[in-house]
Amino acid sequence: MPNRNFLIPLFVTLGLWTVPAPMQGQALLPYTLELDATQLEQQGLMLAEEAAQLARFQQYELALPRAKLATQLAPQTSQAWAILGSLYLQTDEVDRAISALERAQEFDRENPSIFFALGSAHFQKQRYGRAVEQIEAGLKLQPDVPGALFDLGNAYYMLEKFSDAIAQYEQALAKDQTFWPAVNNIGLIEYERGDIETAIAKWQTAIDIDPEAAEPQLAVAVAWWARGQQERGLRIGEAALRLDPRYGDLEFLKENLWGDRLIADTKKFFQTPRIQAMLAQSGVSAPNSNFP
């Protein structure tokens, strides 16, 4: 399941691309012109736009100072605070992100992207109930966002409300039939519930949607291996790890919501000589017996 964020959609929704340029003087004045509050706010919004543009190219170290200054020059605007909050999310400063996004929400409670970003932030803090509240509020304003439906499904998944999670994943897929992570995560739930055949079918569907997606390939490989089709599982697993070696890290898999049953089987799978050789070749440490 790829990590999701709403940084760029948030910038677009905020409409910062239409900030008008300040009026230019027709002649140089022999004294310093004092800026009034409106001009300061305008300068702040322009800085926020610059921060957003830098963020599009992942230039977060350059974007953050501009966003911080934007909130000082335009402290009563949702745009500046929302961009600062989104940048904090990108740099894993989640508490600061929540604080900034809540300020943005004080000034604009009609922007669904702010709710979605707050939902993502609360999810990262493992406040899954709060995440559900924020994402659902955003979906009331804009109900057709596959990524938000997917994130809501993830929050329900972590609350072990599996039927609700599957319902959200299916809605996400209905909005975007190419959205393989939604199908993949239904497979994760079914595996944990013991319905291995359905899990395999879902992962195969995800592979059919995107043959280059490593996650469902590794999951189906583990499932086949655990069911006794060891050569088949090993062959598919090797191909998956060649596509994306990150999936050879059990911690990474847990971050991507792999459940206890699947993690336990994957740990055994990773301890086979062929997969250990593949992990060593990829520079990933093989799991030790003390991994929870």
C-alpha positions as a LaTeX table, in Angstrom:
\begin{tabular}{lrrr}
\hline
Residue & $x$ (\AA) & $y$ (\AA) & $z$ (\AA) \\
\hline
Met1 & 0.00 & 0.00 & 0.00 \\
Pro2 & 1.75 & 3.16 & $-1.07$ \\
Asn3 & 1.85 & 6.00 & 1.38 \\
Arg4 & $-0.75$ & 8.57 & 0.48 \\
Asn5 & $-0.86$ & 12.29 & 1.07 \\
Phe6 & $-3.00$ & 15.19 & $-0.01$ \\
Leu7 & $-0.27$ & 17.80 & $-0.26$ \\
Ile8 & $-0.61$ & 18.70 & $-3.93$ \\
Pro9 & $-4.43$ & 18.40 & $-4.08$ \\
Leu10 & $-4.54$ & 20.63 & $-1.00$ \\
Phe11 & $-2.48$ & 23.32 & $-2.70$ \\
Val12 & $-4.66$ & 23.20 & $-5.79$ \\
Thr13 & $-7.89$ & 23.30 & $-3.80$ \\
Leu14 & $-6.71$ & 26.31 & $-1.84$ \\
Gly15 & $-6.51$ & 28.23 & $-5.08$ \\
Leu16 & $-3.13$ & 29.77 & $-4.40$ \\
Trp17 & $-2.32$ & 29.72 & $-8.09$ \\
Thr18 & $-4.62$ & 32.71 & $-8.59$ \\
Val19 & $-3.06$ & 35.05 & $-6.05$ \\
Pro20 & $-2.86$ & 38.38 & $-7.87$ \\
Ala21 & 0.46 & 40.17 & $-8.12$ \\
Pro22 & 0.86 & 43.29 & $-6.00$ \\
Met23 & 0.49 & 46.65 & $-7.69$ \\
Gln24 & 3.79 & 48.05 & $-8.89$ \\
Gly25 & 4.61 & 51.73 & $-8.32$ \\
Gln26 & 4.99 & 53.96 & $-11.37$ \\
Ala27 & 7.96 & 55.82 & $-9.95$ \\
Leu28 & 10.53 & 55.43 & $-7.22$ \\
Leu29 & 9.62 & 57.32 & $-4.07$ \\
Pro30 & 12.24 & 59.08 & $-1.96$ \\
Tyr31 & 10.93 & 57.49 & 1.23 \\
Thr32 & 10.14 & 54.03 & 2.60 \\
Leu33 & 6.57 & 52.98 & 1.93 \\
Glu34 & 4.96 & 51.38 & 4.97 \\
Leu35 & 2.94 & 48.28 & 4.11 \\
Asp36 & $-0.57$ & 48.07 & 5.49 \\
Ala37 & $-2.23$ & 44.88 & 6.71 \\
Thr38 & $-3.67$ & 44.08 & 3.29 \\
Gln39 & $-0.30$ & 44.35 & 1.61 \\
Leu40 & 1.33 & 42.21 & 4.29 \\
Glu41 & $-1.33$ & 39.55 & 3.82 \\
Gln42 & $-0.79$ & 39.66 & 0.08 \\
Gln43 & 2.93 & 39.16 & 0.55 \\
Gly44 & 2.21 & 36.26 & 2.88 \\
Leu45 & $-0.01$ & 34.56 & 0.31 \\
Met46 & 2.64 & 34.99 & $-2.35$ \\
Leu47 & 5.18 & 33.34 & $-0.04$ \\
Ala48 & 2.72 & 30.51 & 0.57 \\
Glu49 & 2.42 & 30.05 & $-3.19$ \\
Glu50 & 6.21 & 29.90 & $-3.49$ \\
Ala51 & 6.28 & 27.29 & $-0.73$ \\
Ala52 & 3.66 & 25.24 & $-2.57$ \\
Gln53 & 5.61 & 25.41 & $-5.81$ \\
Leu54 & 8.80 & 24.31 & $-4.06$ \\
Ala55 & 6.94 & 21.45 & $-2.40$ \\
Arg56 & 5.85 & 20.16 & $-5.80$ \\
Phe57 & 9.53 & 19.43 & $-6.41$ \\
Gln58 & 10.05 & 18.10 & $-2.86$ \\
Gln59 & 12.19 & 21.09 & $-1.93$ \\
Tyr60 & 10.87 & 21.03 & 1.62 \\
Glu61 & 13.88 & 22.67 & 3.27 \\
Leu62 & 13.34 & 25.71 & 1.06 \\
Ala63 & 9.57 & 25.60 & 1.29 \\
Leu64 & 9.22 & 25.46 & 5.08 \\
Pro65 & 10.81 & 28.87 & 5.92 \\
Arg66 & 8.58 & 30.55 & 3.33 \\
Ala67 & 5.49 & 28.84 & 4.70 \\
Lys68 & 6.37 & 29.84 & 8.28 \\
Leu69 & 6.86 & 33.47 & 7.24 \\
Ala70 & 3.61 & 33.31 & 5.30 \\
Thr71 & 1.70 & 32.48 & 8.49 \\
Gln72 & 3.29 & 35.50 & 10.20 \\
Leu73 & 2.37 & 37.88 & 7.39 \\
Ala74 & $-1.06$ & 36.39 & 6.76 \\
Pro75 & $-2.07$ & 34.85 & 10.10 \\
Gln76 & $-5.79$ & 35.08 & 9.43 \\
Thr77 & $-5.76$ & 33.05 & 6.20 \\
Ser78 & $-6.42$ & 29.34 & 5.93 \\
Gln79 & $-4.14$ & 29.01 & 2.90 \\
Ala80 & $-0.92$ & 29.86 & 4.74 \\
Trp81 & $-1.66$ & 27.60 & 7.70 \\
Ala82 & $-2.83$ & 24.72 & 5.51 \\
Ile83 & 0.33 & 24.77 & 3.42 \\
Leu84 & 2.51 & 24.94 & 6.52 \\
Gly85 & 0.62 & 22.01 & 8.02 \\
Ser86 & 0.95 & 19.97 & 4.86 \\
Leu87 & 4.69 & 20.64 & 4.72 \\
Tyr88 & 5.03 & 19.50 & 8.32 \\
Leu89 & 3.25 & 16.29 & 7.31 \\
Gln90 & 5.75 & 15.78 & 4.52 \\
Thr91 & 8.65 & 16.19 & 6.94 \\
Asp92 & 7.11 & 13.90 & 9.60 \\
Glu93 & 6.54 & 16.69 & 12.13 \\
Val94 & 3.04 & 15.43 & 12.77 \\
Asp95 & 2.22 & 17.33 & 15.97 \\
Arg96 & 3.15 & 20.63 & 14.33 \\
Ala97 & 1.17 & 19.59 & 11.28 \\
Ile98 & $-1.95$ & 19.03 & 13.34 \\
Ser99 & $-1.57$ & 22.38 & 15.09 \\
Ala100 & $-1.16$ & 24.25 & 11.78 \\
Leu101 & $-3.98$ & 22.40 & 10.05 \\
Glu102 & $-6.34$ & 23.06 & 12.96 \\
Arg103 & $-5.55$ & 26.77 & 12.60 \\
Ala104 & $-6.36$ & 26.50 & 8.90 \\
Gln105 & $-9.63$ & 24.81 & 9.75 \\
Glu106 & $-10.59$ & 27.67 & 12.06 \\
Phe107 & $-10.63$ & 29.98 & 9.03 \\
Asp108 & $-12.07$ & 27.56 & 6.48 \\
Arg109 & $-14.39$ & 24.69 & 7.37 \\
Glu110 & $-15.55$ & 24.19 & 3.79 \\
Asn111 & $-12.28$ & 22.90 & 2.35 \\
Pro112 & $-12.36$ & 19.08 & 2.28 \\
Ser113 & $-8.61$ & 18.79 & 1.70 \\
Ile114 & $-7.88$ & 20.29 & 5.12 \\
Phe115 & $-10.09$ & 17.62 & 6.71 \\
Phe116 & $-8.35$ & 14.91 & 4.67 \\
Ala117 & $-4.90$ & 16.16 & 5.69 \\
Leu118 & $-5.93$ & 16.24 & 9.36 \\
Gly119 & $-7.28$ & 12.73 & 9.01 \\
Ser120 & $-3.91$ & 11.61 & 7.65 \\
Ala121 & $-2.10$ & 13.33 & 10.50 \\
His122 & $-4.26$ & 11.71 & 13.18 \\
Phe123 & $-3.81$ & 8.34 & 11.47 \\
Gln124 & $-0.03$ & 8.74 & 11.74 \\
Lys125 & $-0.46$ & 9.44 & 15.46 \\
Gln126 & $-2.54$ & 6.24 & 15.72 \\
Arg127 & $-5.63$ & 8.25 & 16.64 \\
Tyr128 & $-7.80$ & 6.24 & 14.33 \\
Gly129 & $-11.13$ & 7.44 & 15.69 \\
Arg130 & $-10.12$ & 11.05 & 15.15 \\
Ala131 & $-8.90$ & 10.15 & 11.67 \\
Val132 & $-12.31$ & 8.69 & 10.84 \\
Glu133 & $-14.06$ & 11.84 & 12.07 \\
Gln134 & $-11.91$ & 14.17 & 9.98 \\
Ile135 & $-12.00$ & 12.11 & 6.79 \\
Glu136 & $-15.75$ & 11.54 & 7.01 \\
Ala137 & $-16.28$ & 15.28 & 7.48 \\
Gly138 & $-14.20$ & 15.94 & 4.37 \\
Leu139 & $-16.11$ & 13.34 & 2.37 \\
Lys140 & $-19.38$ & 15.06 & 3.23 \\
Leu141 & $-18.01$ & 18.08 & 1.40 \\
Gln142 & $-16.41$ & 16.12 & $-1.44$ \\
Pro143 & $-17.57$ & 12.51 & $-1.59$ \\
Asp144 & $-15.79$ & 11.33 & $-4.74$ \\
Val145 & $-12.13$ & 11.25 & $-3.67$ \\
Pro146 & $-10.73$ & 7.69 & $-3.99$ \\
Gly147 & $-7.68$ & 8.47 & $-1.86$ \\
Ala148 & $-9.78$ & 9.77 & 1.00 \\
Leu149 & $-12.11$ & 6.76 & 0.82 \\
Phe150 & $-9.02$ & 4.54 & 0.89 \\
Asp151 & $-7.62$ & 6.36 & 3.93 \\
Leu152 & $-10.98$ & 6.05 & 5.68 \\
Gly153 & $-10.90$ & 2.33 & 4.97 \\
Asn154 & $-7.43$ & 2.14 & 6.51 \\
Ala155 & $-8.62$ & 3.89 & 9.66 \\
Tyr156 & $-11.54$ & 1.46 & 9.99 \\
Tyr157 & $-9.11$ & $-1.39$ & 9.38 \\
Met158 & $-6.93$ & $-0.27$ & 12.28 \\
Leu159 & $-10.05$ & $-0.04$ & 14.45 \\
Glu160 & $-10.77$ & $-3.67$ & 13.42 \\
Lys161 & $-14.04$ & $-2.61$ & 11.81 \\
Phe162 & $-13.31$ & $-4.85$ & 8.87 \\
Ser163 & $-16.70$ & $-4.72$ & 7.16 \\
Asp164 & $-16.66$ & $-0.92$ & 7.25 \\
Ala165 & $-13.10$ & $-0.92$ & 5.91 \\
Ile166 & $-13.99$ & $-3.17$ & 3.00 \\
Ala167 & $-17.01$ & $-0.99$ & 2.18 \\
Gln168 & $-14.76$ & 2.06 & 1.90 \\
Tyr169 & $-12.17$ & 0.22 & $-0.21$ \\
Glu170 & $-14.93$ & $-0.90$ & $-2.55$ \\
Gln171 & $-16.20$ & 2.66 & $-2.86$ \\
Ala172 & $-12.69$ & 3.85 & $-3.68$ \\
Leu173 & $-12.43$ & 1.19 & $-6.36$ \\
Ala174 & $-15.85$ & 2.15 & $-7.75$ \\
Lys175 & $-14.54$ & 5.70 & $-8.20$ \\
Asp176 & $-11.29$ & 4.49 & $-9.79$ \\
Gln177 & $-11.14$ & 0.98 & $-11.18$ \\
Thr178 & $-7.34$ & 1.21 & $-11.51$ \\
Phe179 & $-6.87$ & 1.88 & $-7.78$ \\
Trp180 & $-5.15$ & $-1.42$ & $-6.94$ \\
Pro181 & $-4.25$ & $-0.53$ & $-3.30$ \\
Ala182 & $-7.95$ & $-0.74$ & $-2.41$ \\
Val183 & $-8.18$ & $-4.30$ & $-3.77$ \\
Asn184 & $-4.86$ & $-5.17$ & $-2.13$ \\
Asn185 & $-6.06$ & $-4.10$ & 1.30 \\
Ile186 & $-9.25$ & $-6.12$ & 1.01 \\
Gly187 & $-6.89$ & $-9.06$ & 0.55 \\
Leu188 & $-5.01$ & $-8.09$ & 3.71 \\
Ile189 & $-8.26$ & $-8.15$ & 5.69 \\
Glu190 & $-9.43$ & $-11.47$ & 4.25 \\
Tyr191 & $-6.08$ & $-13.09$ & 5.05 \\
Glu192 & $-6.34$ & $-11.99$ & 8.66 \\
Arg193 & $-9.89$ & $-13.35$ & 8.80 \\
Gly194 & $-8.66$ & $-16.70$ & 7.53 \\
Asp195 & $-10.23$ & $-16.56$ & 4.06 \\
Ile196 & $-7.03$ & $-17.31$ & 2.19 \\
Glu197 & $-8.69$ & $-18.10$ & $-1.15$ \\
Thr198 & $-10.46$ & $-14.74$ & $-1.27$ \\
Ala199 & $-7.26$ & $-12.97$ & $-0.22$ \\
Ile200 & $-5.33$ & $-14.62$ & $-3.06$ \\
Ala201 & $-8.07$ & $-13.72$ & $-5.53$ \\
Lys202 & $-7.99$ & $-10.08$ & $-4.45$ \\
Trp203 & $-4.21$ & $-9.87$ & $-4.68$ \\
Gln204 & $-4.32$ & $-11.46$ & $-8.13$ \\
Thr205 & $-6.85$ & $-8.82$ & $-9.18$ \\
Ala206 & $-4.49$ & $-6.11$ & $-7.91$ \\
Ile207 & $-1.66$ & $-7.66$ & $-9.94$ \\
Asp208 & $-3.88$ & $-7.73$ & $-13.01$ \\
Ile209 & $-4.53$ & $-4.01$ & $-12.55$ \\
Asp210 & $-0.84$ & $-3.20$ & $-12.13$ \\
Pro211 & 1.65 & $-5.97$ & $-12.97$ \\
Glu212 & 4.47 & $-3.79$ & $-11.58$ \\
Ala213 & 2.93 & $-3.54$ & $-8.09$ \\
Ala214 & 5.29 & $-5.40$ & $-5.75$ \\
Glu215 & 3.08 & $-5.54$ & $-2.67$ \\
Pro216 & 0.29 & $-7.82$ & $-3.94$ \\
Gln217 & 2.88 & $-10.02$ & $-5.66$ \\
Leu218 & 4.75 & $-10.58$ & $-2.41$ \\
Ala219 & 1.51 & $-11.15$ & $-0.49$ \\
Val220 & 0.26 & $-13.76$ & $-2.96$ \\
Ala221 & 3.70 & $-15.38$ & $-2.97$ \\
Val222 & 3.60 & $-15.80$ & 0.81 \\
Ala223 & 0.06 & $-17.15$ & 0.63 \\
Trp224 & 0.94 & $-19.77$ & $-1.99$ \\
Trp225 & 4.09 & $-20.75$ & $-0.10$ \\
Ala226 & 2.17 & $-21.11$ & 3.18 \\
Arg227 & $-0.37$ & $-23.33$ & 1.43 \\
Gly228 & 2.34 & $-25.75$ & 0.31 \\
Gln229 & 2.99 & $-24.48$ & $-3.22$ \\
Gln230 & 6.51 & $-23.56$ & $-2.24$ \\
Glu231 & 8.20 & $-23.34$ & $-5.64$ \\
Arg232 & 5.40 & $-21.16$ & $-6.98$ \\
Gly233 & 5.55 & $-18.91$ & $-3.94$ \\
Leu234 & 9.32 & $-18.56$ & $-4.03$ \\
Arg235 & 9.34 & $-17.71$ & $-7.72$ \\
Ile236 & 6.70 & $-15.00$ & $-7.35$ \\
Gly237 & 8.32 & $-13.69$ & $-4.17$ \\
Glu238 & 11.69 & $-13.29$ & $-5.83$ \\
Ala239 & 10.08 & $-11.34$ & $-8.66$ \\
Ala240 & 8.28 & $-9.09$ & $-6.17$ \\
Leu241 & 11.46 & $-8.29$ & $-4.27$ \\
Arg242 & 13.27 & $-7.49$ & $-7.50$ \\
Leu243 & 10.52 & $-4.97$ & $-8.26$ \\
Asp244 & 10.81 & $-3.24$ & $-4.87$ \\
Pro245 & 13.33 & $-4.45$ & $-2.25$ \\
Arg246 & 11.64 & $-2.33$ & 0.46 \\
Tyr247 & 9.05 & $-5.07$ & 0.82 \\
Gly248 & 11.78 & $-7.32$ & 2.20 \\
Asp249 & 11.64 & $-5.33$ & 5.45 \\
Leu250 & 9.07 & $-6.64$ & 7.93 \\
Glu251 & 8.82 & $-3.24$ & 9.60 \\
Phe252 & 7.96 & $-1.69$ & 6.25 \\
Leu253 & 5.26 & $-4.32$ & 5.77 \\
Lys254 & 3.78 & $-3.57$ & 9.18 \\
Glu255 & 3.73 & 0.13 & 8.31 \\
Asn256 & 1.76 & $-0.86$ & 5.23 \\
Leu257 & $-0.86$ & $-2.57$ & 7.42 \\
Trp258 & 0.14 & $-6.19$ & 6.98 \\
Gly259 & $-1.59$ & $-8.04$ & 9.81 \\
Asp260 & $-0.22$ & $-10.48$ & 12.37 \\
Arg261 & $-1.14$ & $-13.65$ & 10.49 \\
Leu262 & 0.43 & $-12.47$ & 7.23 \\
Ile263 & 3.50 & $-11.07$ & 8.99 \\
Ala264 & 4.05 & $-14.41$ & 10.77 \\
Asp265 & 3.89 & $-16.32$ & 7.49 \\
Thr266 & 6.08 & $-13.74$ & 5.75 \\
Lys267 & 8.73 & $-14.04$ & 8.45 \\
Lys268 & 8.94 & $-17.79$ & 7.80 \\
Phe269 & 8.98 & $-17.14$ & 4.05 \\
Phe270 & 11.87 & $-14.71$ & 4.44 \\
Gln271 & 13.87 & $-17.32$ & 6.36 \\
Thr272 & 14.01 & $-19.70$ & 3.38 \\
Pro273 & 17.50 & $-19.88$ & 1.81 \\
Arg274 & 16.39 & $-18.54$ & $-1.58$ \\
Ile275 & 14.67 & $-15.50$ & $-0.13$ \\
Gln276 & 17.51 & $-14.87$ & 2.31 \\
Ala277 & 19.88 & $-14.82$ & $-0.66$ \\
Met278 & 17.57 & $-12.39$ & $-2.46$ \\
Leu279 & 17.38 & $-10.12$ & 0.59 \\
Ala280 & 21.14 & $-10.17$ & 1.02 \\
Gln281 & 21.58 & $-9.29$ & $-2.63$ \\
Ser282 & 19.20 & $-6.35$ & $-2.15$ \\
Gly283 & 20.98 & $-5.15$ & 0.98 \\
Val284 & 18.02 & $-5.93$ & 3.26 \\
Ser285 & 18.77 & $-7.67$ & 6.56 \\
Ala286 & 16.97 & $-10.96$ & 7.00 \\
Pro287 & 14.45 & $-10.96$ & 9.88 \\
Asn288 & 15.64 & $-12.34$ & 13.17 \\
Ser289 & 13.74 & $-14.70$ & 15.43 \\
Asn290 & 12.98 & $-11.94$ & 17.93 \\
Phe291 & 10.88 & $-9.91$ & 15.46 \\
Pro292 & 7.42 & $-9.52$ & 17.07 \\
\hline
\end{tabular}
